[in-house]
PDB file of C-alpha atoms in Angstrom:
ATOM      1  CA  MET X1395     110.877  86.683 119.352  1.00  0.00           C
ATOM      2  CA  LEU X1396     114.088  84.562 119.002  1.00  0.00           C
ATOM      3  CA  GLY X1397     114.443  83.761 115.325  1.00  0.00           C
ATOM      4  CA  ARG X1398     114.243  87.402 114.721  1.00  0.00           C
ATOM      5  CA  LEU X1399     117.844  87.780 116.965  1.00  0.00           C
ATOM      6  CA  LEU X1400     119.161  85.111 115.504  1.00  0.00           C
ATOM      7  CA  ASP X1401     118.348  86.579 111.740  1.00  0.00           C
ATOM      8  CA  LYS X1402     119.679  90.125 113.140  1.00  0.00           C
ATOM      9  CA  GLU X1403     122.701  88.316 114.533  1.00  0.00           C
ATOM     10  CA  ARG X1404     123.482  86.040 111.345  1.00  0.00           C
ATOM     11  CA  ARG X1405     123.456  88.940 108.953  1.00  0.00           C
ATOM     12  CA  GLY X1406     125.639  90.853 111.365  1.00  0.00           C
ATOM     13  CA  GLN X1407     123.348  93.420 113.342  1.00  0.00           C
ATOM     14  CA  VAL X1408     124.314  92.563 116.649  1.00  0.00           C
ATOM     15  CA  GLN X1409     127.141  94.056 117.535  1.00  0.00           C
ATOM     16  CA  ASN X1410     128.563  94.551 121.346  1.00  0.00           C
ATOM     17  CA  LEU X1411     130.131  97.468 121.285  1.00  0.00           C
ATOM     18  CA  LEU X1412     131.560  97.844 125.045  1.00  0.00           C
ATOM     19  CA  ASP X1413     132.510 101.206 126.021  1.00  0.00           C
ATOM     20  CA  PRO X1414     134.756 100.918 129.569  1.00  0.00           C
ATOM     21  CA  SER X1415     133.613 104.637 130.510  1.00  0.00           C
ATOM     22  CA  TYR X1416     129.992 104.434 129.904  1.00  0.00           C
ATOM     23  CA  VAL X1417     128.302 104.766 132.540  1.00  0.00           C
ATOM     24  CA  PHE X1418     125.487 102.561 133.173  1.00  0.00           C
ATOM     25  CA  ALA X1419     123.805 103.522 136.297  1.00  0.00           C
ATOM     26  CA  ASN X1420     123.807 107.948 134.927  1.00  0.00           C
ATOM     27  CA  GLU X1421     121.636 106.747 131.761  1.00  0.00           C
ATOM     28  CA  ARG X1422     119.865 103.958 133.182  1.00  0.00           C
ATOM     29  CA  ASP X1423     116.710 106.019 133.895  1.00  0.00           C
ATOM     30  CA  ASP X1424     116.537 107.743 130.455  1.00  0.00           C
ATOM     31  CA  ILE X1425     116.493 104.473 128.546  1.00  0.00           C
ATOM     32  CA  ASP X1426     114.066 103.591 131.486  1.00  0.00           C
ATOM     33  CA  TYR X1427     112.215 105.660 130.279  1.00  0.00           C
ATOM     34  CA  ALA X1428     112.384 105.808 125.959  1.00  0.00           C
ATOM     35  CA  LEU X1429     111.699 102.749 126.767  1.00  0.00           C
ATOM     36  CA  LEU X1430     108.212 103.340 127.733  1.00  0.00           C
ATOM     37  CA  SER X1431     107.030 106.175 125.662  1.00  0.00           C
ATOM     38  CA  ILE X1432     107.958 103.983 122.932  1.00  0.00           C
ATOM     39  CA  ARG X1433     105.817 101.240 124.223  1.00  0.00           C
ATOM     40  CA  GLN X1434     103.206 103.287 124.770  1.00  0.00           C
ATOM     41  CA  LEU X1435     103.615 104.257 121.225  1.00  0.00           C
ATOM     42  CA  ILE X1436     102.987 100.511 119.999  1.00  0.00           C
ATOM     43  CA  ASN X1437     100.154  99.737 121.764  1.00  0.00           C
ATOM     44  CA  GLU X1438      98.074 102.666 120.425  1.00  0.00           C
ATOM     45  CA  PHE X1439     100.011 101.212 116.356  1.00  0.00           C
ATOM     46  CA  GLU X1440      97.826 100.284 113.913  1.00  0.00           C
ATOM     47  CA  ASP X1441      99.141 101.086 110.757  1.00  0.00           C
ATOM     48  CA  THR X1442     100.830  99.632 108.293  1.00  0.00           C
ATOM     49  CA  THR X1443     105.433  99.854 108.068  1.00  0.00           C
ATOM     50  CA  SER X1444     104.908 103.288 105.472  1.00  0.00           C
ATOM     51  CA  ASP X1445     103.671 104.637 109.044  1.00  0.00           C
ATOM     52  CA  SER X1446     106.252 107.588 110.226  1.00  0.00           C
ATOM     53  CA  VAL X1447     105.060 105.780 113.611  1.00  0.00           C
ATOM     54  CA  TYR X1448     105.871 103.155 112.765  1.00  0.00           C
ATOM     55  CA  LYS X1449     109.792 104.284 111.758  1.00  0.00           C
ATOM     56  CA  ARG X1450     109.906 106.826 114.081  1.00  0.00           C
ATOM     57  CA  VAL X1451     109.048 104.213 116.706  1.00  0.00           C
ATOM     58  CA  LYS X1452     111.653 101.319 114.709  1.00  0.00           C
ATOM     59  CA  SER X1453     114.468 104.554 114.398  1.00  0.00           C
ATOM     60  CA  ARG X1454     114.068 104.954 118.392  1.00  0.00           C
ATOM     61  CA  LEU X1455     114.231 101.621 119.119  1.00  0.00           C
ATOM     62  CA  ALA X1456     117.289 101.009 117.354  1.00  0.00           C
ATOM     63  CA  HIS X1457     118.970 103.594 118.940  1.00  0.00           C
ATOM     64  CA  ILE X1458     117.595 102.384 122.289  1.00  0.00           C
ATOM     65  CA  THR X1459     119.347  98.880 121.219  1.00  0.00           C
ATOM     66  CA  SER X1460     122.937 101.036 119.914  1.00  0.00           C
ATOM     67  CA  ARG X1461     122.663 102.702 123.746  1.00  0.00           C
ATOM     68  CA  VAL X1462     122.603  99.292 125.304  1.00  0.00           C
ATOM     69  CA  GLN X1463     124.804  97.473 123.672  1.00  0.00           C
ATOM     70  CA  ARG X1464     128.012 100.053 124.316  1.00  0.00           C
ATOM     71  CA  MET X1465     126.988  98.997 128.778  1.00  0.00           C
ATOM     72  CA  PRO X1466     128.359  95.877 129.748  1.00  0.00           C
ATOM     73  CA  ILE X1467     126.444  93.119 130.627  1.00  0.00           C
ATOM     74  CA  ASP X1468     124.242  92.725 134.016  1.00  0.00           C
ATOM     75  CA  ALA X1469     122.089  90.238 134.949  1.00  0.00           C
ATOM     76  CA  GLU X1470     119.876  93.093 136.596  1.00  0.00           C
ATOM     77  CA  ASN X1471     119.670  95.181 133.317  1.00  0.00           C
ATOM     78  CA  GLU X1472     116.588  94.165 131.389  1.00  0.00           C
ATOM     79  CA  SER X1473     117.184  96.203 128.010  1.00  0.00           C
ATOM     80  CA  TYR X1474     118.040  94.589 125.056  1.00  0.00           C
ATOM     81  CA  ALA X1475     115.510  92.559 126.696  1.00  0.00           C
ATOM     82  CA  THR X1476     112.461  94.989 126.451  1.00  0.00           C
ATOM     83  CA  CYS X1477     114.373  95.748 122.949  1.00  0.00           C
ATOM     84  CA  ILE X1478     113.958  92.689 121.400  1.00  0.00           C
ATOM     85  CA  GLU X1479     110.595  92.642 123.433  1.00  0.00           C
ATOM     86  CA  LEU X1480     109.510  95.539 121.806  1.00  0.00           C
ATOM     87  CA  ASP X1481     111.273  95.195 118.239  1.00  0.00           C
ATOM     88  CA  ALA X1482     108.692  92.248 118.106  1.00  0.00           C
ATOM     89  CA  LYS X1483     105.457  93.314 119.556  1.00  0.00           C
ATOM     90  CA  LEU X1484     105.228  96.451 116.759  1.00  0.00           C
ATOM     91  CA  HIS X1485     106.084  93.833 114.104  1.00  0.00           C
ATOM     92  CA  GLU X1486     101.977  91.721 115.529  1.00  0.00           C
ATOM     93  CA  ARG X1487     101.093  95.522 115.770  1.00  0.00           C
ATOM     94  CA  VAL X1488     102.471  96.751 111.376  1.00  0.00           C
ATOM     95  CA  LEU X1489      98.496  95.378 110.533  1.00  0.00           C
ATOM     96  CA  PRO X1490      98.494  92.602 107.117  1.00  0.00           C
ATOM     97  CA  SER X1491      98.749  93.742 103.388  1.00  0.00           C
ATOM     98  CA  VAL X1492      96.766  92.760 101.230  1.00  0.00           C
ATOM     99  CA  ALA X1493      97.020  90.426 100.209  1.00  0.00           C
ATOM    100  CA  ALA X1494      97.308  88.257 103.495  1.00  0.00           C
ATOM    101  CA  VAL X1495      93.973  89.289 104.117  1.00  0.00           C
ATOM    102  CA  LEU X1496      92.508  87.521 101.310  1.00  0.00           C
ATOM    103  CA  PRO X1497      91.054  84.034 102.470  1.00  0.00           C
ATOM    104  CA  ASP X1498      92.903  80.829 100.885  1.00  0.00           C
ATOM    105  CA  PRO X1499      91.444  79.964  97.535  1.00  0.00           C
ATOM    106  CA  SER X1500      90.979  75.984  99.225  1.00  0.00           C
ATOM    107  CA  GLN X1501      88.971  77.647 101.518  1.00  0.00           C
ATOM    108  CA  ALA X1502      87.329  80.378  99.988  1.00  0.00           C
ATOM    109  CA  SER X1503      83.297  79.604  99.128  1.00  0.00           C
ATOM    110  CA  THR X1504      82.415  79.659  95.033  1.00  0.00           C
ATOM    111  CA  SER X1505      80.342  82.584  95.761  1.00  0.00           C
ATOM    112  CA  THR X1506      83.695  84.456  97.659  1.00  0.00           C
ATOM    113  CA  GLN X1507      85.903  83.786  94.979  1.00  0.00           C
ATOM    114  CA  GLN X1508      84.322  85.771  92.377  1.00  0.00           C
ATOM    115  CA  PRO X1509      85.368  89.132  94.259  1.00  0.00           C
ATOM    116  CA  ILE X1510      88.773  88.432  93.875  1.00  0.00           C
ATOM    117  CA  LEU X1511      89.717  87.618  90.395  1.00  0.00           C
ATOM    118  CA  ASN X1512      87.895  90.466  89.594  1.00  0.00           C
ATOM    119  CA  VAL X1513      90.565  92.033  92.554  1.00  0.00           C
ATOM    120  CA  LEU X1514      92.845  90.212  90.346  1.00  0.00           C
ATOM    121  CA  ASN X1515      91.245  90.519  86.773  1.00  0.00           C
ATOM    122  CA  SER X1516      91.830  94.898  87.366  1.00  0.00           C
ATOM    123  CA  GLN X1517      95.222  94.323  88.815  1.00  0.00           C
ATOM    124  CA  LEU X1518      95.928  93.479  86.060  1.00  0.00           C
ATOM    125  CA  SER X1519      94.342  95.817  83.431  1.00  0.00           C
ATOM    126  CA  HIS X1520      96.696  98.345  85.177  1.00  0.00           C
ATOM    127  CA  SER X1521     100.568  96.915  83.454  1.00  0.00           C
ATOM    128  CA  PHE X1522     100.551  96.990  80.017  1.00  0.00           C
ATOM    129  CA  ARG X1523     102.941  96.463  77.121  1.00  0.00           C
ATOM    130  CA  SER X1524     104.709 100.054  76.567  1.00  0.00           C
ATOM    131  CA  VAL X1525     105.135 101.300  73.066  1.00  0.00           C
ATOM    132  CA  SER X1526     108.321 100.411  71.150  1.00  0.00           C
ATOM    133  CA  ILE X1527     110.874 103.798  71.543  1.00  0.00           C
ATOM    134  CA  SER X1528     110.910 104.077  68.046  1.00  0.00           C
ATOM    135  CA  GLU X1529     106.748 104.871  68.167  1.00  0.00           C
ATOM    136  CA  TRP X1530     107.826 107.665  70.131  1.00  0.00           C
ATOM    137  CA  LYS X1531     107.288 110.265  68.084  1.00  0.00           C
ATOM    138  CA  GLU X1532     109.758 112.083  69.858  1.00  0.00           C
ATOM    139  CA  ASN X1533     113.724 113.105  68.029  1.00  0.00           C
ATOM    140  CA  PHE X1534     116.338 115.297  68.626  1.00  0.00           C
ATOM    141  CA  ASP X1535     117.540 116.508  65.162  1.00  0.00           C
ATOM    142  CA  GLY X1536     121.092 118.532  66.766  1.00  0.00           C
ATOM    143  CA  GLY X1537     119.542 122.204  66.016  1.00  0.00           C
ATOM    144  CA  THR X1538     116.068 122.714  66.118  1.00  0.00           C
ATOM    145  CA  LYS X1539     114.834 121.701  69.155  1.00  0.00           C
ATOM    146  CA  ASN X1540     115.828 122.611  73.035  1.00  0.00           C
ATOM    147  CA  LEU X1541     118.232 120.275  74.158  1.00  0.00           C
ATOM    148  CA  PRO X1542     117.517 120.489  77.396  1.00  0.00           C
ATOM    149  CA  ARG X1543     113.501 120.753  76.231  1.00  0.00           C
ATOM    150  CA  PHE X1544     113.876 117.134  74.351  1.00  0.00           C
ATOM    151  CA  LEU X1545     115.652 115.380  77.672  1.00  0.00           C
ATOM    152  CA  GLU X1546     111.783 116.637  79.956  1.00  0.00           C
ATOM    153  CA  ASN X1547     110.430 115.129  77.104  1.00  0.00           C
ATOM    154  CA  VAL X1548     112.287 111.850  77.668  1.00  0.00           C
ATOM    155  CA  GLN X1549     112.588 111.673  80.991  1.00  0.00           C
ATOM    156  CA  GLU X1550     108.447 111.762  81.082  1.00  0.00           C
ATOM    157  CA  LEU X1551     107.480 109.426  77.888  1.00  0.00           C
ATOM    158  CA  MET X1552     110.151 106.732  80.608  1.00  0.00           C
ATOM    159  CA  GLN X1553     107.981 107.071  83.480  1.00  0.00           C
ATOM    160  CA  ALA X1554     105.242 107.317  81.838  1.00  0.00           C
ATOM    161  CA  ARG X1555     105.033 104.626  79.667  1.00  0.00           C
ATOM    162  CA  GLN X1556     107.357 102.237  82.316  1.00  0.00           C
ATOM    163  CA  VAL X1557     110.738 101.844  80.159  1.00  0.00           C
ATOM    164  CA  SER X1558     113.466 101.535  82.454  1.00  0.00           C
ATOM    165  CA  LYS X1559     117.033 103.533  81.359  1.00  0.00           C
ATOM    166  CA  ALA X1560     118.308 100.501  79.835  1.00  0.00           C
ATOM    167  CA  GLU X1561     115.787 100.106  77.563  1.00  0.00           C
ATOM    168  CA  LEU X1562     116.819 103.676  76.460  1.00  0.00           C
ATOM    169  CA  PHE X1563     120.070 103.525  76.154  1.00  0.00           C
ATOM    170  CA  THR X1564     120.008 100.238  73.389  1.00  0.00           C
ATOM    171  CA  SER X1565     117.219 101.938  71.845  1.00  0.00           C
ATOM    172  CA  ALA X1566     118.759 105.406  71.815  1.00  0.00           C
ATOM    173  CA  ARG X1567     119.734 105.769  68.210  1.00  0.00           C
ATOM    174  CA  ASP X1568     115.561 105.534  67.706  1.00  0.00           C
ATOM    175  CA  LEU X1569     115.001 109.390  69.333  1.00  0.00           C
ATOM    176  CA  PHE X1570     118.238 110.772  66.645  1.00  0.00           C
ATOM    177  CA  ILE X1571     118.157 112.024  62.879  1.00  0.00           C
ATOM    178  CA  GLY X1572     120.003 114.230  60.933  1.00  0.00           C
ATOM    179  CA  ASN X1573     123.117 115.604  63.155  1.00  0.00           C
ATOM    180  CA  GLY X1574     122.148 114.890  65.969  1.00  0.00           C
ATOM    181  CA  HIS X1575     123.563 111.378  66.019  1.00  0.00           C
ATOM    182  CA  TYR X1576     126.843 113.285  66.223  1.00  0.00           C
ATOM    183  CA  TRP X1577     125.728 116.181  68.298  1.00  0.00           C
TER     184      TRP X1577
END
C-alpha cells in the first residue's frame, strides 16, 4: 500500500491543496458515508479493470481523495488513510488476467504444458502479415470513382489488414493512378 502511495507521489499525482475556508466538520459525515458506500462496492466487486463498476469506484475514490486533500491535516481524520486502503483493496479484488493464471512453465507437468502451447499457437495464428498496399486493387483515378467511397474503402482495408497510418501514408502513391496523382 505504501509503495502505491509513493508511486503516486513520485508521478506528482499527490497534491496538498489546503483551502482555509473549507469547513471539514460540515463535510466529514458526507465523506464518511461516501467511503462506506465505496467500501461496500469494493467488497462486492470481482471482475477485471475494464468493468464499469471498477471504473466508477476508481472515479469516486479519486473524487473523495481530492476532497480530503483540500482539508488541513487532522490527527483524528483518517479519511485519507481510508482512501489509500480502499484503493489498495480494490486492486486486490481485481481478477487476474489470463496470463497471470497460466502456471509457471518450470512448475508445470508434461501433461499440462501441451494445452498451454496450443493456446499460444492459436493466438499466434491470428496475427498475419498484411498484403502490401499495392495489391489492394483499390485505386483512385481522379474522376471515375466517388472520392468519399474511395476513402471509406481505404479506411476499411487499413483497419481490416492492420496497416498503420504511417504505412498507408508511405505507400499512398500505390493508391492513385492517372489523374488521381494530381487531384
